[in-house]
Coordinates of C-alpha atoms in Angstrom, one line a residue:
Chain A
M1 CA -39.1 -21.0 -11.9
L2 CA -42.0 -20.8 -9.4
F3 CA -40.6 -24.0 -7.9
V4 CA -37.2 -22.3 -7.3
I5 CA -39.0 -19.4 -5.6
Y6 CA -41.0 -21.8 -3.5
V7 CA -37.8 -23.6 -2.5
V8 CA -36.1 -20.4 -1.5
V9 CA -39.1 -19.1 0.4
T10 CA -39.5 -22.4 2.3
F11 CA -35.8 -22.6 3.0
T12 CA -35.8 -19.1 4.5
F13 CA -38.8 -20.0 6.7
F14 CA -37.0 -23.1 8.2
L15 CA -33.7 -21.3 8.4
I16 CA -35.1 -18.7 10.8
R17 CA -37.3 -21.1 12.8
L18 CA -35.2 -24.2 13.1
M19 CA -31.6 -22.9 13.5
P20 CA -30.0 -23.8 16.9
S21 CA -30.1 -20.2 17.9
N22 CA -33.7 -19.6 17.0
P23 CA -34.0 -15.8 16.7
V24 CA -37.6 -15.7 17.9
E25 CA -36.7 -17.5 21.1
V26 CA -33.6 -15.4 21.5
Y27 CA -35.7 -12.3 21.1
I28 CA -38.2 -13.4 23.7
E29 CA -35.5 -14.2 26.2
D30 CA -33.9 -10.8 25.5
L31 CA -37.2 -8.9 26.1
M32 CA -37.7 -10.8 29.3
T33 CA -34.3 -10.1 30.8
N34 CA -33.7 -6.6 29.5
Y35 CA -37.2 -5.1 29.5
A36 CA -38.6 -7.1 32.5
M37 CA -41.5 -8.4 30.4
S38 CA -43.5 -11.4 31.4
Y39 CA -43.2 -14.4 29.0
D40 CA -46.6 -13.8 27.6
Q41 CA -46.0 -10.2 26.9
A42 CA -42.7 -10.9 25.2
K43 CA -44.2 -13.7 23.2
N44 CA -47.1 -11.5 22.0
L45 CA -44.7 -8.8 20.9
A46 CA -42.4 -11.3 19.1
A47 CA -45.5 -12.8 17.4
S48 CA -46.6 -9.4 16.1
L49 CA -43.1 -8.6 14.8
F50 CA -42.6 -11.9 13.0
S51 CA -46.3 -11.9 12.2
Y52 CA -47.0 -15.4 13.2
D53 CA -48.1 -17.2 16.3
I54 CA -45.5 -19.3 18.1
D55 CA -47.8 -21.6 19.9
R56 CA -49.4 -23.0 16.7
P57 CA -47.9 -26.1 15.1
L58 CA -45.1 -25.5 12.7
W59 CA -47.1 -26.4 9.6
L60 CA -49.8 -23.9 10.5
Q61 CA -47.1 -21.2 11.0
Y62 CA -45.7 -22.2 7.7
L63 CA -49.1 -21.7 6.0
D64 CA -49.5 -18.3 7.7
Y65 CA -46.1 -17.3 6.6
M66 CA -46.9 -18.2 3.0
K67 CA -50.2 -16.4 3.2
N68 CA -48.7 -13.2 4.6
L69 CA -45.9 -13.4 2.0
L70 CA -48.5 -13.5 -0.8
H71 CA -50.0 -10.4 0.6
G72 CA -46.6 -8.7 0.7
D73 CA -46.6 -8.8 4.5
L74 CA -43.1 -9.6 5.8
G75 CA -43.6 -8.7 9.4
K76 CA -42.0 -5.8 11.3
S77 CA -38.4 -4.8 11.9
I78 CA -37.0 -6.0 15.2
V79 CA -34.5 -3.1 15.6
S80 CA -36.5 -0.1 14.4
S81 CA -39.7 -1.1 16.1
N82 CA -43.1 -0.7 14.4
M83 CA -41.5 -0.2 11.0
S84 CA -43.0 -2.7 8.5
V85 CA -40.3 -4.6 6.6
S86 CA -42.0 -4.0 3.2
K87 CA -42.3 -0.3 3.8
M88 CA -38.7 -0.2 4.9
M89 CA -37.5 -2.0 1.8
A90 CA -39.6 0.3 -0.4
T91 CA -37.3 3.2 0.6
F92 CA -34.1 1.2 -0.1
I93 CA -35.1 -0.7 -3.3
P94 CA -35.1 2.3 -5.7
W95 CA -31.4 3.0 -5.0
T96 CA -30.3 -0.5 -5.8
I97 CA -32.4 -0.6 -9.0
F98 CA -31.0 2.7 -10.0
S99 CA -27.3 2.0 -9.4
V100 CA -27.3 -1.7 -10.4
G101 CA -29.5 -1.2 -13.4
S102 CA -27.6 1.7 -14.9
A103 CA -24.3 -0.1 -14.1
L104 CA -25.5 -3.3 -15.9
L105 CA -26.6 -1.3 -19.0
I106 CA -23.4 0.8 -19.2
S107 CA -21.2 -2.2 -18.7
F108 CA -23.0 -4.3 -21.2
F109 CA -22.9 -1.8 -24.0
L110 CA -19.4 -0.7 -23.2
G111 CA -18.3 -4.3 -23.2
V112 CA -20.1 -5.1 -26.5
I113 CA -18.5 -2.1 -28.2
L114 CA -15.0 -2.7 -26.9
G115 CA -15.3 -6.4 -27.6
R116 CA -16.3 -5.8 -31.2
I117 CA -13.4 -3.4 -31.7
M118 CA -11.0 -6.0 -30.2
A119 CA -12.3 -8.7 -32.6
Y120 CA -12.0 -6.4 -35.6
K121 CA -8.5 -5.3 -34.7
R122 CA -7.4 -8.7 -33.5
G123 CA -3.6 -9.1 -33.1
S124 CA -3.1 -5.3 -32.8
V125 CA -1.5 -3.5 -29.8
L126 CA -4.9 -2.2 -28.9
D127 CA -6.4 -5.7 -28.8
H128 CA -3.6 -7.0 -26.7
T129 CA -3.8 -4.1 -24.2
L130 CA -7.6 -4.4 -23.9
T131 CA -7.5 -8.2 -23.6
T132 CA -4.9 -8.0 -20.8
L133 CA -6.7 -5.3 -19.0
A134 CA -10.0 -7.1 -19.3
S135 CA -8.6 -10.3 -17.8
I136 CA -6.9 -8.5 -15.0
V137 CA -10.1 -6.6 -14.0
T138 CA -12.2 -9.7 -14.1
A139 CA -9.8 -11.5 -11.8
I140 CA -10.0 -8.8 -9.1
P141 CA -13.0 -9.1 -6.7
S142 CA -15.4 -6.1 -7.1
Y143 CA -15.2 -4.9 -3.5
L144 CA -11.4 -4.6 -3.8
I145 CA -11.9 -2.3 -6.8
A146 CA -14.3 -0.3 -4.7
L147 CA -11.8 0.1 -1.9
I148 CA -9.0 1.1 -4.4
L149 CA -11.4 3.7 -6.0
L150 CA -12.4 5.1 -2.7
V151 CA -8.9 5.4 -1.4
F152 CA -7.4 7.0 -4.5
I153 CA -10.2 9.0 -6.1
G154 CA -11.9 10.0 -2.9
I155 CA -9.4 10.3 -0.2
H156 CA -5.9 10.9 -1.7
L157 CA -6.3 12.4 -5.1
K158 CA -9.6 14.1 -4.1
I159 CA -11.1 13.9 -7.6
I160 CA -14.6 13.4 -6.3
P161 CA -15.4 15.2 -3.0
L162 CA -15.7 12.7 -0.2
K163 CA -19.2 13.8 0.7
Y164 CA -20.4 12.3 -2.6
L165 CA -18.9 9.0 -1.6
R166 CA -21.1 8.5 1.4
G167 CA -24.8 7.8 1.2
A168 CA -27.2 7.8 -1.8
Y169 CA -27.9 11.5 -1.5
S170 CA -26.7 14.5 0.6
P171 CA -28.3 14.7 4.0
G172 CA -29.7 18.3 3.5
I173 CA -31.5 17.5 0.2
K174 CA -35.0 16.3 0.2
P175 CA -35.8 13.6 -2.3
G176 CA -38.1 14.8 -4.9
F177 CA -38.4 15.4 -8.6
N178 CA -36.2 18.4 -9.0
L179 CA -32.9 19.0 -10.7
K180 CA -30.9 19.6 -7.5
F181 CA -31.9 16.2 -6.1
I182 CA -31.4 14.3 -9.3
L183 CA -27.9 15.8 -9.9
D184 CA -27.0 15.0 -6.3
A185 CA -28.2 11.4 -6.6
I186 CA -26.2 10.9 -9.7
A187 CA -23.1 12.3 -8.1
H188 CA -23.5 9.8 -5.3
A189 CA -24.1 6.9 -7.6
V190 CA -20.9 7.6 -9.7
M191 CA -18.6 5.5 -7.5
P192 CA -20.7 2.4 -6.9
V193 CA -21.7 2.4 -10.6
T194 CA -18.1 2.8 -11.7
T195 CA -17.2 -0.1 -9.4
Y196 CA -19.8 -2.4 -10.9
V197 CA -18.9 -1.4 -14.4
I198 CA -15.2 -2.0 -14.0
S199 CA -15.8 -5.4 -12.3
T200 CA -18.2 -6.7 -15.0
V201 CA -17.1 -5.0 -18.2
G202 CA -14.0 -7.3 -18.7
S203 CA -16.1 -10.4 -19.0
W204 CA -18.4 -8.8 -21.5
M205 CA -15.4 -7.6 -23.6
L206 CA -13.9 -11.1 -23.6
S207 CA -17.0 -13.0 -24.5
M208 CA -18.1 -10.4 -27.1
K209 CA -14.6 -10.7 -28.7
S210 CA -14.7 -14.5 -28.9
N211 CA -18.3 -14.5 -30.1
T212 CA -17.6 -11.9 -32.8
L213 CA -14.6 -14.0 -34.0
N214 CA -16.7 -17.1 -34.2
V215 CA -19.5 -15.3 -36.1
L216 CA -16.9 -13.8 -38.5
G217 CA -15.9 -17.3 -39.5
E218 CA -19.5 -18.3 -40.3
D219 CA -20.6 -19.0 -43.9
Y220 CA -23.5 -16.5 -43.9
I221 CA -21.0 -13.6 -43.3
L222 CA -19.1 -14.8 -46.4
A223 CA -22.4 -15.0 -48.3
A224 CA -23.3 -11.5 -47.2
K225 CA -20.0 -10.2 -48.4
A226 CA -20.4 -12.0 -51.7
R227 CA -23.8 -10.4 -52.1
G228 CA -22.0 -7.1 -52.0
L229 CA -23.6 -5.8 -48.8
R230 CA -22.0 -2.8 -47.3
E231 CA -19.4 -3.4 -44.6
G232 CA -21.5 -1.3 -42.1
T233 CA -24.6 -3.4 -42.7
I234 CA -22.7 -6.6 -42.2
T235 CA -21.1 -5.4 -39.0
R236 CA -24.4 -4.2 -37.4
K237 CA -27.0 -6.5 -38.7
Y238 CA -25.1 -9.8 -39.2
V239 CA -22.1 -9.8 -36.9
G240 CA -23.3 -7.6 -34.1
K241 CA -26.7 -9.2 -33.6
N242 CA -25.5 -12.8 -33.7
A243 CA -22.5 -12.1 -31.5
M244 CA -24.6 -10.3 -28.9
L245 CA -27.3 -13.0 -28.6
P246 CA -25.6 -15.4 -26.3
L247 CA -24.7 -12.4 -24.0
V248 CA -28.4 -11.8 -23.3
T249 CA -28.6 -14.8 -21.0
S250 CA -25.4 -13.8 -19.2
L251 CA -27.1 -10.5 -18.3
A252 CA -29.2 -12.3 -15.7
I253 CA -26.2 -14.2 -14.3
S254 CA -24.4 -10.9 -14.2
M255 CA -27.3 -9.3 -12.4
G256 CA -27.1 -11.9 -9.7
F257 CA -23.4 -11.4 -9.4
V258 CA -23.7 -7.6 -9.1
F259 CA -26.5 -8.0 -6.5
G260 CA -24.2 -10.2 -4.5
G261 CA -21.3 -7.7 -4.8
S262 CA -23.6 -4.9 -3.8
V263 CA -23.8 -6.3 -0.3
I264 CA -20.2 -5.3 0.2
I265 CA -20.0 -2.4 -2.2
E266 CA -23.0 -0.5 -0.9
N267 CA -21.5 -1.0 2.6
I268 CA -18.2 0.5 1.5
F269 CA -19.8 3.6 0.0
S270 CA -22.6 3.7 2.7
Y271 CA -24.9 3.6 -0.3
R272 CA -28.4 2.9 1.2
G273 CA -29.7 0.2 -1.1
M274 CA -30.8 -3.4 -0.6
G275 CA -27.2 -4.6 -0.2
W276 CA -26.6 -2.1 2.6
L277 CA -29.8 -3.1 4.2
L278 CA -28.9 -6.8 4.1
S279 CA -25.5 -6.3 5.6
S280 CA -26.7 -3.9 8.3
S281 CA -29.6 -6.2 9.2
I282 CA -27.2 -9.1 9.6
S283 CA -24.9 -7.1 11.9
T284 CA -27.8 -5.9 14.0
R285 CA -29.4 -9.3 14.0
D286 CA -32.6 -7.8 12.6
Y287 CA -33.9 -11.2 11.3
T288 CA -37.2 -10.0 9.9
V289 CA -35.6 -7.4 7.7
M290 CA -32.8 -9.8 6.8
Q291 CA -35.4 -12.4 5.7
G292 CA -37.3 -9.8 3.6
V293 CA -34.2 -8.5 1.8
F294 CA -32.9 -11.9 1.1
L295 CA -36.2 -13.0 -0.4
V296 CA -36.5 -9.9 -2.5
I297 CA -32.9 -10.2 -3.8
T298 CA -33.2 -13.9 -4.5
I299 CA -36.6 -13.7 -6.1
S300 CA -35.6 -10.9 -8.4
V301 CA -32.5 -12.8 -9.6
V302 CA -34.6 -15.9 -10.2
L303 CA -37.1 -13.8 -12.2
A304 CA -34.3 -12.2 -14.1
N305 CA -33.0 -15.6 -15.2
F306 CA -36.5 -16.6 -16.2
I307 CA -37.0 -13.4 -18.3
A308 CA -33.6 -13.8 -19.9
E309 CA -34.6 -17.3 -21.0
L310 CA -37.9 -16.1 -22.5
L311 CA -36.1 -13.2 -24.1
Y312 CA -33.5 -15.4 -25.7
A313 CA -36.2 -17.6 -27.2
K314 CA -37.9 -14.5 -28.6
L315 CA -34.6 -13.0 -30.0
D316 CA -33.2 -16.2 -31.5
P317 CA -35.6 -17.8 -34.0
R318 CA -33.3 -20.8 -34.3
I319 CA -34.2 -22.2 -30.9
R320 CA -38.0 -21.6 -31.3
R321 CA -39.9 -24.7 -31.9
Chain B
M1 CA 10.4 -38.5 -26.5
K2 CA 9.9 -36.0 -23.8
S3 CA 8.8 -37.0 -20.4
G4 CA 5.4 -35.8 -19.0
I5 CA 6.7 -33.0 -16.8
K6 CA 9.0 -31.7 -19.5
L7 CA 6.1 -31.7 -21.9
F8 CA 3.9 -29.9 -19.4
F9 CA 6.5 -27.1 -19.0
Y10 CA 7.1 -27.0 -22.7
H11 CA 3.4 -26.2 -23.5
L12 CA 3.0 -24.1 -20.4
R13 CA 5.8 -21.8 -21.5
K14 CA 4.2 -21.2 -24.8
N15 CA 1.4 -19.3 -23.1
K16 CA 3.4 -16.3 -21.7
V17 CA 0.6 -14.9 -19.5
G18 CA -0.2 -18.4 -18.2
F19 CA 3.4 -19.1 -17.4
A20 CA 3.6 -15.8 -15.6
G21 CA 0.5 -16.7 -13.6
F22 CA 2.1 -20.1 -12.8
I23 CA 5.3 -18.4 -11.5
V24 CA 3.3 -15.9 -9.4
L25 CA 1.2 -18.7 -8.0
L26 CA 4.4 -20.6 -7.0
A27 CA 5.9 -17.5 -5.5
L28 CA 2.7 -16.8 -3.4
I29 CA 2.6 -20.4 -2.2
F30 CA 6.3 -20.3 -1.3
M31 CA 5.8 -17.0 0.6
S32 CA 2.7 -18.2 2.5
Y33 CA 3.7 -21.8 3.3
I34 CA 7.6 -21.8 3.5
L35 CA 8.6 -18.3 4.5
P36 CA 6.6 -18.3 7.8
Y37 CA 9.1 -20.9 9.1
F38 CA 11.9 -18.5 8.7
V39 CA 10.2 -15.3 9.7
P40 CA 8.4 -15.6 13.0
L41 CA 5.0 -14.0 13.5
D42 CA 5.4 -10.8 15.4
M43 CA 2.0 -9.5 16.8
E44 CA 3.4 -7.4 19.7
T45 CA 1.7 -4.0 20.1
R46 CA 4.1 -1.0 19.8
V47 CA 2.3 2.2 20.8
N48 CA 5.0 4.5 19.6
E49 CA 5.1 3.0 16.0
I50 CA 1.4 3.3 15.0
F51 CA 0.7 3.8 11.3
K52 CA 4.4 4.4 10.4
P53 CA 5.2 4.9 6.7
P54 CA 7.4 2.4 4.9
S55 CA 11.0 2.4 6.2
W56 CA 14.1 0.1 6.2
K57 CA 12.9 -1.4 9.5
H58 CA 9.3 -1.9 8.2
P59 CA 9.4 -2.1 4.4
L60 CA 5.6 -1.7 4.2
G61 CA 5.1 0.4 7.3
T62 CA 3.1 -0.5 10.4
D63 CA -0.6 -1.0 11.2
F64 CA -2.9 0.5 13.8
Q65 CA -1.1 -1.3 16.6
G66 CA 2.4 -0.6 15.4
R67 CA 2.9 -4.1 14.0
D68 CA 4.9 -4.7 10.9
I69 CA 2.8 -5.1 7.8
L70 CA 5.2 -7.2 5.7
N71 CA 5.3 -9.7 8.5
Q72 CA 1.5 -9.9 8.5
I73 CA 1.4 -10.2 4.7
I74 CA 3.8 -13.2 4.9
H75 CA 1.7 -14.9 7.5
G76 CA -1.7 -13.9 6.2
G77 CA -1.8 -15.9 3.0
K78 CA -1.9 -19.4 4.5
D79 CA -5.5 -19.1 5.9
V80 CA -6.9 -17.7 2.7
M81 CA -5.3 -20.3 0.5
N82 CA -6.2 -23.2 2.9
V83 CA -9.9 -22.2 2.8
A84 CA -9.7 -21.8 -1.0
F85 CA -8.0 -25.1 -1.5
M86 CA -10.4 -27.0 0.9
A87 CA -13.4 -25.4 -0.7
G88 CA -12.2 -26.2 -4.2
L89 CA -11.5 -29.8 -3.2
I90 CA -14.9 -30.3 -1.6
S91 CA -16.7 -28.6 -4.5
T92 CA -14.8 -30.6 -7.1
A93 CA -15.4 -33.9 -5.3
I94 CA -19.1 -33.3 -5.2
A95 CA -19.2 -32.0 -8.8
V96 CA -17.3 -35.0 -10.1
S97 CA -19.3 -37.6 -8.3
L98 CA -22.7 -36.1 -8.9
G99 CA -21.8 -35.2 -12.5
A100 CA -20.6 -38.7 -13.3
V101 CA -23.6 -40.3 -11.7
S102 CA -26.0 -37.9 -13.4
G103 CA -24.4 -38.3 -16.8
F104 CA -23.9 -42.1 -16.5
V105 CA -27.1 -43.2 -14.9
G106 CA -29.4 -40.7 -16.6
G107 CA -33.2 -40.8 -16.3
K108 CA -34.9 -39.6 -13.1
V109 CA -31.7 -39.4 -11.1
D110 CA -30.2 -37.1 -13.8
M111 CA -33.3 -35.0 -13.7
V112 CA -33.4 -34.6 -9.9
L113 CA -29.6 -33.9 -9.7
T114 CA -29.6 -31.3 -12.5
S115 CA -32.6 -29.5 -11.0
I116 CA -30.9 -29.3 -7.6
A117 CA -27.9 -27.9 -9.4
D118 CA -30.0 -25.4 -11.2
I119 CA -31.7 -24.2 -8.0
I120 CA -28.4 -23.6 -6.3
L121 CA -26.9 -22.0 -9.4
T122 CA -29.7 -19.3 -9.6
I123 CA -29.6 -18.3 -5.9
P124 CA -27.1 -15.5 -5.5
H125 CA -24.4 -17.0 -3.4
F126 CA -23.0 -14.0 -1.5
P127 CA -26.3 -12.8 0.1
L128 CA -27.0 -16.5 1.0
L129 CA -23.6 -16.9 2.6
A130 CA -24.0 -13.6 4.5
V131 CA -27.4 -14.7 5.8
L132 CA -26.0 -18.1 6.8
A133 CA -23.1 -16.4 8.6
A134 CA -25.7 -14.8 10.9
F135 CA -26.8 -18.2 12.1
I136 CA -23.7 -20.4 11.8
D137 CA -20.7 -19.6 14.0
F138 CA -17.7 -20.2 11.8
K139 CA -15.3 -21.1 14.5
S140 CA -12.8 -22.8 12.2
S141 CA -11.8 -22.2 8.6
V142 CA -12.8 -25.9 7.9
G143 CA -16.5 -25.0 8.5
L144 CA -16.4 -22.0 6.2
A145 CA -14.5 -24.0 3.5
T146 CA -17.1 -26.8 3.7
L147 CA -20.0 -24.4 3.3
L148 CA -18.3 -22.6 0.4
G149 CA -17.6 -26.0 -1.2
L150 CA -21.2 -27.1 -0.7
L151 CA -22.5 -24.0 -2.6
S152 CA -20.1 -23.9 -5.5
W153 CA -20.3 -27.3 -7.1
P154 CA -23.3 -26.9 -9.5
G155 CA -21.5 -25.1 -12.3
A156 CA -18.7 -27.6 -12.4
M157 CA -21.2 -30.5 -12.0
R158 CA -23.0 -29.4 -15.2
S159 CA -20.0 -29.2 -17.3
I160 CA -18.7 -32.6 -16.0
R161 CA -22.1 -34.1 -16.7
A162 CA -21.9 -32.8 -20.3
Q163 CA -18.5 -34.3 -20.6
V164 CA -19.6 -37.7 -19.3
L165 CA -22.5 -37.7 -21.7
S166 CA -20.2 -37.2 -24.6
L167 CA -17.5 -39.6 -23.4
K168 CA -20.1 -42.3 -22.7
E169 CA -20.7 -42.7 -26.4
R170 CA -17.0 -42.9 -27.4
D171 CA -15.6 -46.1 -28.8
F172 CA -13.2 -46.9 -25.9
V173 CA -16.0 -46.7 -23.4
E174 CA -18.1 -48.9 -25.7
A175 CA -15.2 -51.3 -25.8
A176 CA -14.9 -51.4 -22.0
R177 CA -18.6 -52.1 -21.7
V178 CA -18.4 -54.9 -24.2
L179 CA -15.6 -56.4 -22.2
D180 CA -18.0 -56.2 -19.2
L181 CA -15.5 -54.2 -17.0
G182 CA -18.2 -52.9 -14.7
T183 CA -19.6 -49.4 -14.1
G184 CA -16.9 -48.6 -11.4
H185 CA -14.1 -49.4 -13.8
I186 CA -15.6 -47.5 -16.6
V187 CA -16.3 -44.4 -14.6
F188 CA -13.0 -44.3 -12.6
K189 CA -10.6 -45.8 -15.1
E190 CA -12.0 -44.8 -18.5
I191 CA -14.1 -41.6 -18.1
I192 CA -12.6 -39.6 -15.3
P193 CA -9.0 -39.7 -16.5
N194 CA -10.2 -38.4 -19.8
M195 CA -11.7 -35.3 -18.4
M196 CA -8.9 -34.5 -15.9
N197 CA -8.5 -31.1 -17.6
Y198 CA -12.1 -30.2 -16.8
I199 CA -11.8 -31.3 -13.3
V200 CA -8.6 -29.4 -12.6
M201 CA -9.9 -26.2 -14.2
N202 CA -13.2 -26.4 -12.4
M203 CA -11.3 -26.8 -9.1
I204 CA -9.2 -23.7 -9.8
F205 CA -12.3 -21.7 -10.7
S206 CA -14.1 -22.8 -7.5
M207 CA -11.0 -21.9 -5.5
R208 CA -11.2 -18.4 -7.0
S209 CA -14.9 -18.0 -6.1
A210 CA -14.1 -19.3 -2.6
V211 CA -11.5 -16.5 -2.2
Y212 CA -14.0 -14.0 -3.3
S213 CA -16.8 -15.0 -0.8
Q214 CA -14.4 -15.7 2.0
V215 CA -12.6 -12.3 1.9
G216 CA -15.9 -10.6 1.3
L217 CA -17.4 -12.1 4.5
I218 CA -14.3 -11.2 6.4
I219 CA -14.3 -7.6 5.2
L220 CA -17.9 -7.2 6.4
G221 CA -16.9 -8.7 9.7
F222 CA -19.3 -11.6 9.5
V223 CA -16.7 -14.3 10.0
P224 CA -14.8 -13.9 13.3
F225 CA -11.2 -14.6 12.4
T226 CA -8.7 -13.8 15.0
S227 CA -5.5 -14.9 13.3
T228 CA -3.6 -12.8 10.7
N229 CA -5.2 -13.1 7.3
W230 CA -5.2 -10.9 4.2
G231 CA -8.9 -10.4 4.5
V232 CA -8.7 -9.4 8.2
M233 CA -6.0 -6.9 7.4
I234 CA -8.3 -5.2 4.8
H235 CA -11.1 -5.3 7.4
Y236 CA -9.0 -3.5 9.9
A237 CA -7.5 -1.1 7.5
W238 CA -11.0 -0.2 6.5
S239 CA -12.6 0.0 9.9
R240 CA -9.6 1.5 11.8
G241 CA -9.1 4.4 9.5
A242 CA -5.9 3.4 7.8
I243 CA -7.3 4.5 4.5
F244 CA -7.2 8.2 5.5
F245 CA -3.4 8.4 6.1
K246 CA -0.9 8.4 3.2
G247 CA 1.7 6.6 5.3
S248 CA -0.5 3.7 6.2
L249 CA -2.0 3.1 2.8
M250 CA 0.1 0.0 2.5
Y251 CA -1.9 -1.6 5.2
L252 CA -4.9 -1.6 2.8
L253 CA -3.1 -1.9 -0.5
A254 CA -0.6 -4.7 0.3
P255 CA -3.3 -7.3 1.2
I256 CA -5.4 -6.1 -1.7
A257 CA -2.5 -6.6 -4.1
M258 CA -1.9 -10.1 -2.7
I259 CA -5.5 -11.2 -3.1
A260 CA -5.7 -9.7 -6.6
L261 CA -2.4 -11.4 -7.6
F262 CA -3.6 -14.7 -6.2
Q263 CA -6.9 -14.5 -8.1
W264 CA -5.2 -13.4 -11.3
S265 CA -2.6 -16.1 -11.1
L266 CA -5.2 -18.8 -10.6
V267 CA -7.2 -17.6 -13.6
S268 CA -4.2 -17.3 -16.0
F269 CA -2.8 -20.6 -14.8
A270 CA -6.2 -22.3 -15.5
R271 CA -6.2 -20.8 -19.0
A272 CA -2.7 -22.0 -19.6
L273 CA -3.6 -25.5 -18.4
E274 CA -6.4 -25.5 -21.0
G275 CA -3.7 -25.1 -23.6
V276 CA -1.6 -27.9 -22.1
F277 CA -4.5 -30.4 -21.9
N278 CA -6.2 -29.5 -25.1
P279 CA -3.8 -30.0 -28.1
R280 CA -6.3 -28.3 -30.4
L281 CA -5.7 -25.0 -28.7
R282 CA -2.0 -25.2 -28.9
G283 CA -1.6 -23.7 -32.4
E284 CA 1.6 -24.5 -34.3

């Protein structure tokens, strides 16, 4: 896992320094032509923003970059000058954790419940309808679901006032621990969360259904029935637990997927989280911010995968050695 | 005895959803590759016909420059499908060759290849593509397709590797080895034909993810596409305010419907193919 993080970090370093249109050089040129700075002035400013010295050999720059990274120093934003990237991200991260986190949980449990119902009522009209729905929603890209929701619920049917569909909270309200702010933040999160839930719940439903069907055919279920255990106990403790287990590892994969989708979805709802920050830093060519956000997103997905593996080993005694 | 094609359709038709997906897929391919020869592309700006609701003259209305939307829908599929197909082909080619090598050779080679696959698999693709789009100028769709293909092979490679590992131990491969037919013969004549279903399905799934990433990048405006394209239509409908007028909703909804249909038909067709290839899933 540490190796993967190391590869990503190194890759990002070389991506920014060695690309044909090296952003540092471009930035220095830009300062020289547009702000009439001398080369030295421009170079010093660039060096302070990217927090490394350009004149030093590449491998020393690389060591500096790694050292700064370990201290949480990601340089300063190019566009909003003097704003440190880590401070900037600190204001955006909570929104993504809040919306993506709650969406993943809602979607997971909704999918597990619906999938179990589908498995128990297999062959019924309900099962067919839900299976068809689930396979349709999984096929549609999440950002298209976001656009459809925005257009119908927000603009044309006006179910949710449009002002709740832009931003993470209303402009007038100060973030703080009070009811007004919390309600406002929830109202703004409804649409992005609904989008994430719709786009991921289908695959949970389908895999929960097939897992449950597999478990129902196992011998230990028959044995449990023969022992005269109550139906409820069997459903919860025997079928439910065993069918849910394989889904735990998928949770990390799903998280990576939702993070990826959030780049577009947060943009559609102007929801100011990490996805929004990534796409806006790419459009404004704010390379230091872009590098920081990309590293944070990637490292958290890698960590999530690692945790999921540990968790799986903990939950399933059969693969413990 | 039924011939191969007849047998293919016989089993395909058993899966109703899969068959519907197959028909929709054919219809979309026909619309995007054949129809443009009969309906010329009309990109002339008409100031007096901006954002007109659907009518006889313009069945789906007009866009922000007074251009017919149906016309753009017909011409906008080819690009999306081309990129998807090329990306799928590249990704599958890499997946098959690396998967076969990894499974067949084993040892250190296998370890290195699978860890590369694991690393690429854990990195979230869309943020990576978006970041790369800031550095690479995607002038042609070939460049984009290549990049999409280079990123999407690991999943398929792992399942092909697993297949090779299990096929390697089968009797007919053992027989070929005893006959000293050579590694090339064993891989290409014995093993690969026996996992054609995996290869085709993985190709369809990587086409699907290529559509996802490609259209996503276009909507965000990170890939400069000038030609008509379903993704470009969504991008403009979104950025030029078509979403706020009831009459011009089709400018957004028509390309969305096309992409959703394409994605859905790919998935259901792939599921139906599973039934065609795998006799155990056919039921009675």
